Coordinates of C-alpha atoms in Angstrom, one line a residue:
X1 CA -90.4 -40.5 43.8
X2 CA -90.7 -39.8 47.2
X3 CA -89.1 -42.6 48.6
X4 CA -86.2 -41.3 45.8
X5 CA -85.5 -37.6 47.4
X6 CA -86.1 -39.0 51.3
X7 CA -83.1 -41.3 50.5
X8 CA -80.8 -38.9 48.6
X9 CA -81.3 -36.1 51.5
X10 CA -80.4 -38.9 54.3
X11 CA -77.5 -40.0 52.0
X12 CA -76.6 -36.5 51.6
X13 CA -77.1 -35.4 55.4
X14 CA -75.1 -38.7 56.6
X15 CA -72.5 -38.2 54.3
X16 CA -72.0 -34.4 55.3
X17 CA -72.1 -35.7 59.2
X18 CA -70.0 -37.8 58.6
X19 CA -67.1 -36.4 56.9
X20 CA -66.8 -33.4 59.6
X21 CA -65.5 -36.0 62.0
X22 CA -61.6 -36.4 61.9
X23 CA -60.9 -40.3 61.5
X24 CA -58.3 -40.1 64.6
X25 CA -61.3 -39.3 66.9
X26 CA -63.6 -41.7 65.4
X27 CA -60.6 -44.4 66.1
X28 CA -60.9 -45.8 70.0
X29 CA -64.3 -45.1 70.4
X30 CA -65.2 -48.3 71.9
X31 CA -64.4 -49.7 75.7
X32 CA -62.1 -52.5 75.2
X33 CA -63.0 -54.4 78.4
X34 CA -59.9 -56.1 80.2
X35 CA -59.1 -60.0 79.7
X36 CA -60.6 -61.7 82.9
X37 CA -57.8 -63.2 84.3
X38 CA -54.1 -62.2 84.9
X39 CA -54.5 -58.6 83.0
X40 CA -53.8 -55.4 84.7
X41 CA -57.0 -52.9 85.2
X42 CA -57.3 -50.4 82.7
X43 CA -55.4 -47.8 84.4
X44 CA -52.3 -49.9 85.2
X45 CA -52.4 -50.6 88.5
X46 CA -51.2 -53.8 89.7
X47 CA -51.7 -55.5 92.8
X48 CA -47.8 -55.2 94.0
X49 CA -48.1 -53.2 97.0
X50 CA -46.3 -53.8 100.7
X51 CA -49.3 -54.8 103.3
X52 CA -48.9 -54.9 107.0
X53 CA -50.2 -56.8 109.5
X54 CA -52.0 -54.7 111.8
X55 CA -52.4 -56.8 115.1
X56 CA -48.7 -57.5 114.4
X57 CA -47.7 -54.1 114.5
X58 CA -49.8 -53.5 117.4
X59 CA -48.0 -56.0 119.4
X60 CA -44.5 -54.2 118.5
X61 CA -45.7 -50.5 119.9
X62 CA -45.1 -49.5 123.8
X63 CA -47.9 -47.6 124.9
X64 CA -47.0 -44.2 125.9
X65 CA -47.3 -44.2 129.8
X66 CA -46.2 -41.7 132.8
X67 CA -43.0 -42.8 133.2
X68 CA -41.8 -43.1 129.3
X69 CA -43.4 -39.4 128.4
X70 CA -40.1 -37.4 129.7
X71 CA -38.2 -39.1 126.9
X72 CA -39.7 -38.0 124.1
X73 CA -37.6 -35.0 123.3
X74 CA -38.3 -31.9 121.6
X75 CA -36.6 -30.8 118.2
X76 CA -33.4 -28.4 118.5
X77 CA -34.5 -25.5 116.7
X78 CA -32.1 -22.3 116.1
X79 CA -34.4 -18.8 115.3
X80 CA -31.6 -16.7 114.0
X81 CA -30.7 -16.7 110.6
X82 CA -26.8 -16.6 109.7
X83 CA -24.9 -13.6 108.4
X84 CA -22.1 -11.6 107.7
X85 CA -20.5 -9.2 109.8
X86 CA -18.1 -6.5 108.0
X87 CA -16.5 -4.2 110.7
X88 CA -13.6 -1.9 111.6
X89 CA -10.6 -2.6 113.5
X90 CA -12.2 -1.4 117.4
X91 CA -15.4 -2.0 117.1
X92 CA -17.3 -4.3 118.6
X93 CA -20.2 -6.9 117.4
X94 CA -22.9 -9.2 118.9
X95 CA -23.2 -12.3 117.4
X96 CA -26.5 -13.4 118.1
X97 CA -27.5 -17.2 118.2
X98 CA -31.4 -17.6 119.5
X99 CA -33.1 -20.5 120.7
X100 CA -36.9 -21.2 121.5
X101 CA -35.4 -22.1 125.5
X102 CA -35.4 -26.0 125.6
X103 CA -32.7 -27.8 127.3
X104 CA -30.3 -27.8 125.4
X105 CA -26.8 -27.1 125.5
X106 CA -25.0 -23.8 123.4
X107 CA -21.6 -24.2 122.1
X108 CA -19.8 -21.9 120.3
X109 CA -16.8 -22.5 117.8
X110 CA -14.2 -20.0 115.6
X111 CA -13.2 -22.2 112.9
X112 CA -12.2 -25.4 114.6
X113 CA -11.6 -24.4 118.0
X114 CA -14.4 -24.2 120.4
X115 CA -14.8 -20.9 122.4
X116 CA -17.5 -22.0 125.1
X117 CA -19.7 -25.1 126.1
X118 CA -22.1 -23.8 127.6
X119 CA -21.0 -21.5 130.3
X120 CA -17.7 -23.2 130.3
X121 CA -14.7 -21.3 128.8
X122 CA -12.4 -23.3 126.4
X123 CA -10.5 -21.3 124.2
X124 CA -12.2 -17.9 124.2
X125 CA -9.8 -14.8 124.1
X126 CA -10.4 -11.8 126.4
X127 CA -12.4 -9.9 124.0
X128 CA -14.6 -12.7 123.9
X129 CA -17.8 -12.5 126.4
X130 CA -20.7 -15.0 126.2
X131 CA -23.8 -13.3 126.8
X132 CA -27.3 -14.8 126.7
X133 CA -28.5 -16.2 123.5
X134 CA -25.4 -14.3 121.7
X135 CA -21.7 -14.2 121.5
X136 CA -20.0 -10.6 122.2
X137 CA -16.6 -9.6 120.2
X138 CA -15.1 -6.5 121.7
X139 CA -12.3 -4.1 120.5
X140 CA -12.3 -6.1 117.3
X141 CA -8.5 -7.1 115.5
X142 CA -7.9 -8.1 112.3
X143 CA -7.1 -11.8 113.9
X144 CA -10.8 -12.4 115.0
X145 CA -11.3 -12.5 111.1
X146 CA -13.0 -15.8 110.8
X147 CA -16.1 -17.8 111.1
X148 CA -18.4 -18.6 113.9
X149 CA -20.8 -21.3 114.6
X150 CA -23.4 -21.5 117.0
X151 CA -24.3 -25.1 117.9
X152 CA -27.9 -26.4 119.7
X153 CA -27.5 -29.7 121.2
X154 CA -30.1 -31.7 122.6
X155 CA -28.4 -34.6 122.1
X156 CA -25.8 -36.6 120.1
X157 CA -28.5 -37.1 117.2
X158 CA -30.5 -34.0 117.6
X159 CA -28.7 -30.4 117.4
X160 CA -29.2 -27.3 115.2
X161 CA -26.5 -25.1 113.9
X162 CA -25.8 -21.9 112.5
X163 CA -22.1 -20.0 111.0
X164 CA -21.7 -16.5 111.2
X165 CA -18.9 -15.2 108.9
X166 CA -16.7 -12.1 110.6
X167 CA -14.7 -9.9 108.3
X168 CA -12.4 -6.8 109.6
X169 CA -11.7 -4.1 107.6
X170 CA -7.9 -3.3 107.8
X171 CA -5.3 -1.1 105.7
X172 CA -3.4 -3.1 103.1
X173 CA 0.2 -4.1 103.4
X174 CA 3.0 -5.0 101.1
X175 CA 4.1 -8.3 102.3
X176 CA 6.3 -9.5 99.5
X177 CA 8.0 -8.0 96.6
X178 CA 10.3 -9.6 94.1
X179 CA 11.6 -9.9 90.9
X180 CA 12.4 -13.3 89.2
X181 CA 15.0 -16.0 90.2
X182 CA 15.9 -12.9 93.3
X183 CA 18.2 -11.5 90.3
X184 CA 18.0 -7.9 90.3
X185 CA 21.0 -7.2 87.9
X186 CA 19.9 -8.2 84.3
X187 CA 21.4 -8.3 81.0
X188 CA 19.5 -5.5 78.3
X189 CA 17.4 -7.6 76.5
X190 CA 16.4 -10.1 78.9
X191 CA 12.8 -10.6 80.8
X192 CA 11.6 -9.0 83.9
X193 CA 9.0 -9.9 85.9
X194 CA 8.4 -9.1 89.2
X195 CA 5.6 -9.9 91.9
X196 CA 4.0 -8.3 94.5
X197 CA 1.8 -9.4 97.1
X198 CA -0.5 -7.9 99.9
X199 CA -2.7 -8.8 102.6
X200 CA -5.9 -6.1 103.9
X201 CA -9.3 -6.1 104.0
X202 CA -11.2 -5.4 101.3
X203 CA -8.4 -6.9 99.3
X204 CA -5.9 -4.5 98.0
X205 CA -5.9 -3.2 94.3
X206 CA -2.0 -3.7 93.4
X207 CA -1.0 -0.9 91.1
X208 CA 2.7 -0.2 89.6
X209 CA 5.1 2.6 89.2
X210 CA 8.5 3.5 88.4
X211 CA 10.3 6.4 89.4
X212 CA 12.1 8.5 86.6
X213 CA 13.7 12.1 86.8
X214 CA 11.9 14.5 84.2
X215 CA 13.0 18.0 84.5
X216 CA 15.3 17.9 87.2
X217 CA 12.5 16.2 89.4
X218 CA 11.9 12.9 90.7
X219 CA 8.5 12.2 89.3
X220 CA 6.5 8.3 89.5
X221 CA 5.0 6.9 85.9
X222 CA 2.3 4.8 86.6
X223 CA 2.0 1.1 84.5
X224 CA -1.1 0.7 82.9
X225 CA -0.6 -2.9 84.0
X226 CA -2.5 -3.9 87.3
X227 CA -2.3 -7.4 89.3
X228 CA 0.2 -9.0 91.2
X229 CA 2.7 -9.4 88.3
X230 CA 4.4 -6.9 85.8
X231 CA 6.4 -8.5 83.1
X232 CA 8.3 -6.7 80.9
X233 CA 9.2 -9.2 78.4
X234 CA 12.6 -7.3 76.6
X235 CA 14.1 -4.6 78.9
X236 CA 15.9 -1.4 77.7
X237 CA 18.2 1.0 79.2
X238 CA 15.3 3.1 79.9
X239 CA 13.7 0.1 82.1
X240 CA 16.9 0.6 85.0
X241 CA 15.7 2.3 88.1
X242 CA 13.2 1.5 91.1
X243 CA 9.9 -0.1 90.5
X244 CA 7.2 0.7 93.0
X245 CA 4.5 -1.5 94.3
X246 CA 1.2 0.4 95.6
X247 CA -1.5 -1.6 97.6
X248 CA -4.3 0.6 97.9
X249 CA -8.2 -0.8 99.7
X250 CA -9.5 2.7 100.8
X251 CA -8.9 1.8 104.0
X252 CA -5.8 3.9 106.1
X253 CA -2.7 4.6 103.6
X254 CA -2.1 2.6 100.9
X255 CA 1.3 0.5 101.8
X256 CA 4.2 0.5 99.2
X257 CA 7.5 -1.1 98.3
X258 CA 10.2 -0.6 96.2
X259 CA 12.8 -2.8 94.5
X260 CA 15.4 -1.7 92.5
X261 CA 17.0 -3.1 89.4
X262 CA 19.9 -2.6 87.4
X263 CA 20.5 -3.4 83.8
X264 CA 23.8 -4.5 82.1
X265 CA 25.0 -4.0 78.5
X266 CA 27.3 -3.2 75.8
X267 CA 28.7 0.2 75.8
X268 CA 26.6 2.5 74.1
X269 CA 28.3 5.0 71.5
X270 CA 27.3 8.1 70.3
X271 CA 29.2 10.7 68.1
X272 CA 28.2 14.1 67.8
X273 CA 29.5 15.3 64.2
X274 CA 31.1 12.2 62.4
X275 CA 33.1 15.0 60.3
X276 CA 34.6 17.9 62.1
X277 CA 36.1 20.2 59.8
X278 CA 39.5 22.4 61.1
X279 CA 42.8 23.5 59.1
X280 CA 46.3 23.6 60.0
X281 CA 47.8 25.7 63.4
X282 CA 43.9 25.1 65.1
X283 CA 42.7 23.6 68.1
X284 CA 39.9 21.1 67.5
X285 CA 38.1 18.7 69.9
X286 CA 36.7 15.3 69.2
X287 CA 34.1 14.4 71.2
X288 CA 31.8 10.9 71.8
X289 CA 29.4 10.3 74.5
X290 CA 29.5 6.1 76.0
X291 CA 27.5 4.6 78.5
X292 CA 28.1 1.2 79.6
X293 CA 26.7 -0.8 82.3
X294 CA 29.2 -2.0 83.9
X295 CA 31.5 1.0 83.2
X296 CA 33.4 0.7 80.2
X297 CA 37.2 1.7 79.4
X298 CA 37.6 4.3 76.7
X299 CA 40.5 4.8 74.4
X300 CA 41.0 6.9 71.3
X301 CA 42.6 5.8 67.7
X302 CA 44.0 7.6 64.9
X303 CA 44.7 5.6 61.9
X304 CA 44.7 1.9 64.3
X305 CA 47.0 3.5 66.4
X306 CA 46.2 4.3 70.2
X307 CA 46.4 7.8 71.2
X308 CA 48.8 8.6 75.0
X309 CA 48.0 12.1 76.8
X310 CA 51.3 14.8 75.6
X311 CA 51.5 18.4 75.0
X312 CA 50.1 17.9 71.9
X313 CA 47.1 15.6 72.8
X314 CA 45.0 15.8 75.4
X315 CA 42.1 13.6 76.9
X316 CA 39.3 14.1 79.4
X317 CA 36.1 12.8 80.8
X318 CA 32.8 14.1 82.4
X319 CA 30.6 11.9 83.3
X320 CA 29.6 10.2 79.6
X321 CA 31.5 12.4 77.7
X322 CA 35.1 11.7 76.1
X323 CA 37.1 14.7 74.7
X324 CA 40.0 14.5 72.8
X325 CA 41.8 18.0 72.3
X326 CA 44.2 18.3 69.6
X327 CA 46.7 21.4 69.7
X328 CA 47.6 23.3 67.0
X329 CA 47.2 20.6 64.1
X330 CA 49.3 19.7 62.2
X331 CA 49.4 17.8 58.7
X332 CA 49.5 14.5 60.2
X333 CA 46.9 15.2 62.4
X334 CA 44.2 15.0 60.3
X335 CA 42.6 11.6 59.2
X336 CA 40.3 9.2 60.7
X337 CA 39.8 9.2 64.7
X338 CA 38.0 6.1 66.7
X339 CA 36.6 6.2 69.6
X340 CA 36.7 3.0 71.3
X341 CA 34.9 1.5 74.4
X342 CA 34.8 -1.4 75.9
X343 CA 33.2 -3.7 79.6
X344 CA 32.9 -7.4 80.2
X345 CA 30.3 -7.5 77.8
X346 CA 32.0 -6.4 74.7
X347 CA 33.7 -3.4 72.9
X348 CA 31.7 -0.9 70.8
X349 CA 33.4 1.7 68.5
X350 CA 32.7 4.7 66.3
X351 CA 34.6 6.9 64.1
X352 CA 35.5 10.8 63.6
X353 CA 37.2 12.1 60.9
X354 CA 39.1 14.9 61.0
X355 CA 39.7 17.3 57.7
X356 CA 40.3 20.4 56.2
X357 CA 37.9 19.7 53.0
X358 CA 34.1 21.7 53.9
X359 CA 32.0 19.3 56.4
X360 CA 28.5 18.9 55.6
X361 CA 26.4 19.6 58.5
X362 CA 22.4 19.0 58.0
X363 CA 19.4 18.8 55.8
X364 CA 17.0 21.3 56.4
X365 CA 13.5 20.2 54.9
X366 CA 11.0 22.7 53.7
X367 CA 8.8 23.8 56.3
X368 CA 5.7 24.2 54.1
X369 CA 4.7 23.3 50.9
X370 CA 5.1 25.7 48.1
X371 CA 4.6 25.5 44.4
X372 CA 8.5 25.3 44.0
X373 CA 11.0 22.7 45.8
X374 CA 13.2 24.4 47.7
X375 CA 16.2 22.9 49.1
X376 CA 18.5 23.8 52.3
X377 CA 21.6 22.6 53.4
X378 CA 24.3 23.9 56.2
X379 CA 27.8 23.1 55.4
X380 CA 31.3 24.1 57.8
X381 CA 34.3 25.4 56.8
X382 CA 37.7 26.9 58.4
X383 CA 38.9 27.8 55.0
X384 CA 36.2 30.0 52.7
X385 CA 34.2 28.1 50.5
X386 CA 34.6 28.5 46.4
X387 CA 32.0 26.5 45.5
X388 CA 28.4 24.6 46.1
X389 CA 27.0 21.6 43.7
X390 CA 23.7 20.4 44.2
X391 CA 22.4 17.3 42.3
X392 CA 19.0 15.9 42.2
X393 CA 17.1 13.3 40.3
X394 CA 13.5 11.9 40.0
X395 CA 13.9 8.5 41.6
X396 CA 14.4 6.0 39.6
X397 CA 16.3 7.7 37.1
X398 CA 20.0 7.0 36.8
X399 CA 21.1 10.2 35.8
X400 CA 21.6 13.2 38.0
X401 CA 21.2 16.7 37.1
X402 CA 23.7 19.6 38.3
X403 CA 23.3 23.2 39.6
X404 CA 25.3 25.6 40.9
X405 CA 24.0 27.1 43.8
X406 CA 25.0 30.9 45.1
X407 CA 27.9 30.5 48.0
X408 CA 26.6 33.4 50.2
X409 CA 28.6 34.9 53.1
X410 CA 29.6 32.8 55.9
X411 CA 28.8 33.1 59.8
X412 CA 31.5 32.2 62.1
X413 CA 32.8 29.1 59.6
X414 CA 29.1 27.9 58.7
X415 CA 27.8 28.9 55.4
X416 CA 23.8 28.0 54.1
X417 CA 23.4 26.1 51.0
X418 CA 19.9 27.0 49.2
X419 CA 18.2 26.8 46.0
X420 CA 15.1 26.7 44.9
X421 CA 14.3 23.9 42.0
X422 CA 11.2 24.9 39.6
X423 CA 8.5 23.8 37.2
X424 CA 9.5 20.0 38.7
X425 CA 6.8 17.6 38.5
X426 CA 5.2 16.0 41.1
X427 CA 6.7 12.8 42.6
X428 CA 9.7 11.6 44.7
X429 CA 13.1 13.0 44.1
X430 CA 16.6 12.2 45.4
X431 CA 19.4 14.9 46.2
X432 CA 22.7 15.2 47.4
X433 CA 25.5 18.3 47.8
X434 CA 28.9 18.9 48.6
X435 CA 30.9 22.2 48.8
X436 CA 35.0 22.7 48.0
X437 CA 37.2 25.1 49.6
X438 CA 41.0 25.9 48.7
X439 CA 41.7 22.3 50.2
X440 CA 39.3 20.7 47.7
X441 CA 36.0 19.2 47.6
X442 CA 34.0 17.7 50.6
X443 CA 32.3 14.4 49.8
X444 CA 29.0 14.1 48.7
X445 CA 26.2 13.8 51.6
X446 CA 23.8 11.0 51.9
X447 CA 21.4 10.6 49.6
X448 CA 18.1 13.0 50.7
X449 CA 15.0 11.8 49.5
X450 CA 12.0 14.8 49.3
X451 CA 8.4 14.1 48.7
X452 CA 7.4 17.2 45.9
X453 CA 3.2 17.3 45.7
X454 CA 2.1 20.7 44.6
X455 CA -1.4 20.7 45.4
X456 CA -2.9 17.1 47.2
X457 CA -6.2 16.2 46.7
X458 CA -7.6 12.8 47.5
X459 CA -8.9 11.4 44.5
X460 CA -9.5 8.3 45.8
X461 CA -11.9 9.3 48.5
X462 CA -14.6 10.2 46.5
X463 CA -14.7 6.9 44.0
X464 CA -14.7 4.8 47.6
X465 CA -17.8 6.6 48.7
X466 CA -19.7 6.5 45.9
X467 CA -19.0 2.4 45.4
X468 CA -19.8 2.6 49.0
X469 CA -23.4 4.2 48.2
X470 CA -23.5 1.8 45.3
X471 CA -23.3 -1.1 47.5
X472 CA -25.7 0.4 50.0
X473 CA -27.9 1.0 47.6
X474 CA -27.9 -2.8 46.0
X475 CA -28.5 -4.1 49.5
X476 CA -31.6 -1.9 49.7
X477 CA -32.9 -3.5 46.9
X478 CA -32.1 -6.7 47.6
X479 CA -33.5 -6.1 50.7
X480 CA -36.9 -5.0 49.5
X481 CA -37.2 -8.2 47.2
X482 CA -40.8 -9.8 47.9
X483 CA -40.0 -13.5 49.7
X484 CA -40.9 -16.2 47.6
X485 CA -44.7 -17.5 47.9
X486 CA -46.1 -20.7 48.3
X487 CA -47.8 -21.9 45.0
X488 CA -51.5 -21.4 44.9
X489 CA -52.9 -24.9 46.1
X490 CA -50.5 -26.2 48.0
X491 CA -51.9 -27.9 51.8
X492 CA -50.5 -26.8 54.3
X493 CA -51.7 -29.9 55.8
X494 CA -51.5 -33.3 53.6
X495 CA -53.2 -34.8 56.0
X496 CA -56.5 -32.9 56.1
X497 CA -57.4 -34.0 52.6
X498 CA -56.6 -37.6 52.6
X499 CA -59.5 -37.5 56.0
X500 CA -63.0 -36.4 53.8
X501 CA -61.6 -38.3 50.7
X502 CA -63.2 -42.1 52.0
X503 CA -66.7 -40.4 52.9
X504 CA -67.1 -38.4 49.8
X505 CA -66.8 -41.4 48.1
X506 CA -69.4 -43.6 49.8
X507 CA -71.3 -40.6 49.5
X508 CA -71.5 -40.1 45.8
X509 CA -71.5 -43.9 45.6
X510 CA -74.5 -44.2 47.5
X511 CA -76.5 -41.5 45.4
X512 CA -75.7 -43.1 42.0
X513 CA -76.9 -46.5 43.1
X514 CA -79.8 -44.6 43.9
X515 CA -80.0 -42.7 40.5
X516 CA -79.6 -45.6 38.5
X517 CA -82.0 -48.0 40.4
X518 CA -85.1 -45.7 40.1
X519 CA -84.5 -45.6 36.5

């Protein structure tokens, strides 16, 4: 029985022992000695390395003696460290280049060109001055920019060297400013780019202007654009005039220069009532404004015909404007009027007509909203007006609806159309007027179209913010989901089990051999 329990505790002991050891370090545990011949040691080195002869390398040496001791020569050796030199226009500097005072020989260069060899002078300028162990710049200019080396020379094989870099501050200045293929004269429409360049110290910040009159005044509008290049890539009229190029380092005045260009293009024609109401025995004028780049001719038309200066008719310029000037009109004199210009780029025209019928002048839209639509018009007329008809229409109906507004009294010829359209419901509507005198009725004006909201509120506002808190809200919760965990059991490490599985085994082996053979 004893024999029994001393076996199952060493069984169970060994077993225990045995199954805390990982298998990987009970692999390798034994020295593997090396084959005896032709293998490498055991830490891989091999018996390839370069061996000298030592009483042939002896014979090869000369002794160091008295007379071969002078020619063993001392490293060239340079104790300052390079740097950078940033100084004004006048000032002077000090270069410094020092050596631990062997025999060697001091050169100094600027860029490519050597300045001194030694105390010799090569191509050093006045304001150059080689003092000991240093090289002296005096009343510095902008061309002694550049950089500086210091060379040691012992000989061919052994010499040090060192660069200084030298920068002088100096104001900028414009040197070139141009606009594309030189052409300063451009069609409307067409690309401009111009260029400007400048040289200073910092370098220049390039800003650009253009000079435009506001107010009577000359005043310069600054591009937000920066950089050597402005490109405008489709000019307008309003692009013509002087363009400014500023290069500014905070050093001195900024330096500036100007180029400017000139735009070409159709005339441009512009009419100040397109229906200019008069009546017989009247004078009237007809007016237009062109401008035209190159200048354009102007001529008038009445009915295709071309109109001649007489007592009857009369035509004058200022500057951009045209005037005709009709005397004491007659029947024939009224009907349609064009004026007509016209340059080496084209003609442009626009017409004028003249009648005795009530002009419509303008629209005036409400200035506020109000519960009611009310609507204003001003309308001209020589003769007295009978009569005002106002139409109006939700849009997107096809029929209109009539009123008759009041005709009130006139002030000098120009009479106010009003009326005041209620209990309309909300939404777009369309209108359109026209007046009659003794001479008949006017035509209708343009279709108006008025926006009618009696009280806006932004329904749609609310329904976005609270889908917006909806959303926030889901994302919360999705948010706060717990992550998945791993299932209960799962190893981390499959390995770690498969390692005590063989020795458990032999283990509970062992013990029921045990068992069983005592019974």
């Amino acid at each position: 029985m004893r024999i029994f329990l001393l076996a199952t505790v060493f069984c169970a002991v060994f077993c225990s022992v045995h199954a805390a050891i990982p298998l990987s370090s009970r692999q390798d545990d034994f020295d593997y000695p090396a084959d005896s011949e032709g293998d490498e040691d055991m830490q891989g080195d091999t018996d390839t390395g370069n061996y000298y002869d030592d009483d042939k390398e002896e014979k090869n040496v000369e002794p160091i003696t008295e007379k071969n001791r002078n020619r063993v020569e001392e490293p060239a050796v340079i104790l300052t460290r390079p740097s950078i030199f940033e100084n004004n226009i006048g000032d002077s500097i000090v270069l410094p280049c020092k050596t631990p005072g062997n025999d060697s020989v001091i050169i100094w260069y600027k860029n490519d060109d050597i300045l001194f060899q030694d105390a010799v002078t090569l191509h050093a300028k006045a304001n150059h001055n080689l003092k000991k162990d240093s090289l002296e710049i005096n009343n510095l200019q902008k061309e002694d920019a550049g950089q500086y080396r210091c060379v040691s020379m012992v000989s061919e094989r052994n010499k040090a060297a060192i660069t200084h870099e030298v920068k002088v501050k100096y104001s900028p200045i414009v040197t070139e400013l141009s606009v594309k293929n030189n052409e300063t004269t451009l069609k409307v429409g067409a690309e401009l780019v111009l260029t400007c360049r400048a040289k200073g110290y910092p370098e220049p910040v390039i800003s650009w202007h253009k000079e435009t009159i506001k107010e009577g005044r000359t005043v310069n509008e600054r591009f937000d654009a920066t950089g050597n290049v402005l490109t405008i890539p489709s000019v307008t009229r309003r692009d013509e005039g002087r363009y400014l190029c500023f290069a500014d380092n905070k050093i001195g005045k900024p330096s500036l220069e100007y180029i400017n260009i000139t735009l070409t293009h159709l005339p441009v024609v512009s009419i100040e009532e397109f229906i200019v109401n008069s009546d017989k025995e009247m004078d009237t004028e007809l007016k237009c404004t062109v401008k035209a780049k190159p200048r354009a001719d102007v001529v008038w038309l009445r009915n295709g015909i071309v109109l001649h200066s007489s007592s009857h008719i009369k035509m004058s310029n200022q500057d951009n404007e045209h005037i005709l000037t009709l005397k004491g009109l007659r029947e024939s004199d009224f009907g349609q009027y064009v004026c007509s210009a016209n340059n080496s780029l084209g003609a442009i025209e626009k017409s004028i007509n003249l009648v005795k019928t009530p002009a419509i002048r303008e629209f005036i839209k409400p200035e506020r909203p109000t519960k009611d639509l009310v609507l204003t018009w001003k309308v001209e007329s020589k003769a007295p007006i009978i009569e005002h008809e106002l139409q109006y229409r939700r849009k997107g109906d096809s029929e209109w609806r009539s009123v008759k507004p009041t005709v009130h009294g006139t002030d000098d010829g120009v009479y106010v159309i009003k009326y005041t359209l209620k209990e309309l419901d909300e939404g777009s509507y369309e209108t359109r007027c026209r007046s009659r005198n003794e001479h008949g009725w006017s035509d209708y004006t343009e279709v108006t179209l008025v926006e009618f909201d009696k009280a806006h509120h932004s329904k749609h506002g609310n329904k976005k913010a609270h889908k917006h808190n909806k959303d926030k809200s889901s994302d919360v919760e999705q948010s706060q989901q717990p992550q998945k965990e791993s299932e209960i059991g799962e190893s981390k490490n499959p390995s770690s089990a498969s390692s005590t599985t063989a020795p458990l085994l032999l283990c509970s082996i062992s013990i029921l051999y045990l068992y069983f053979s005592r019974l």
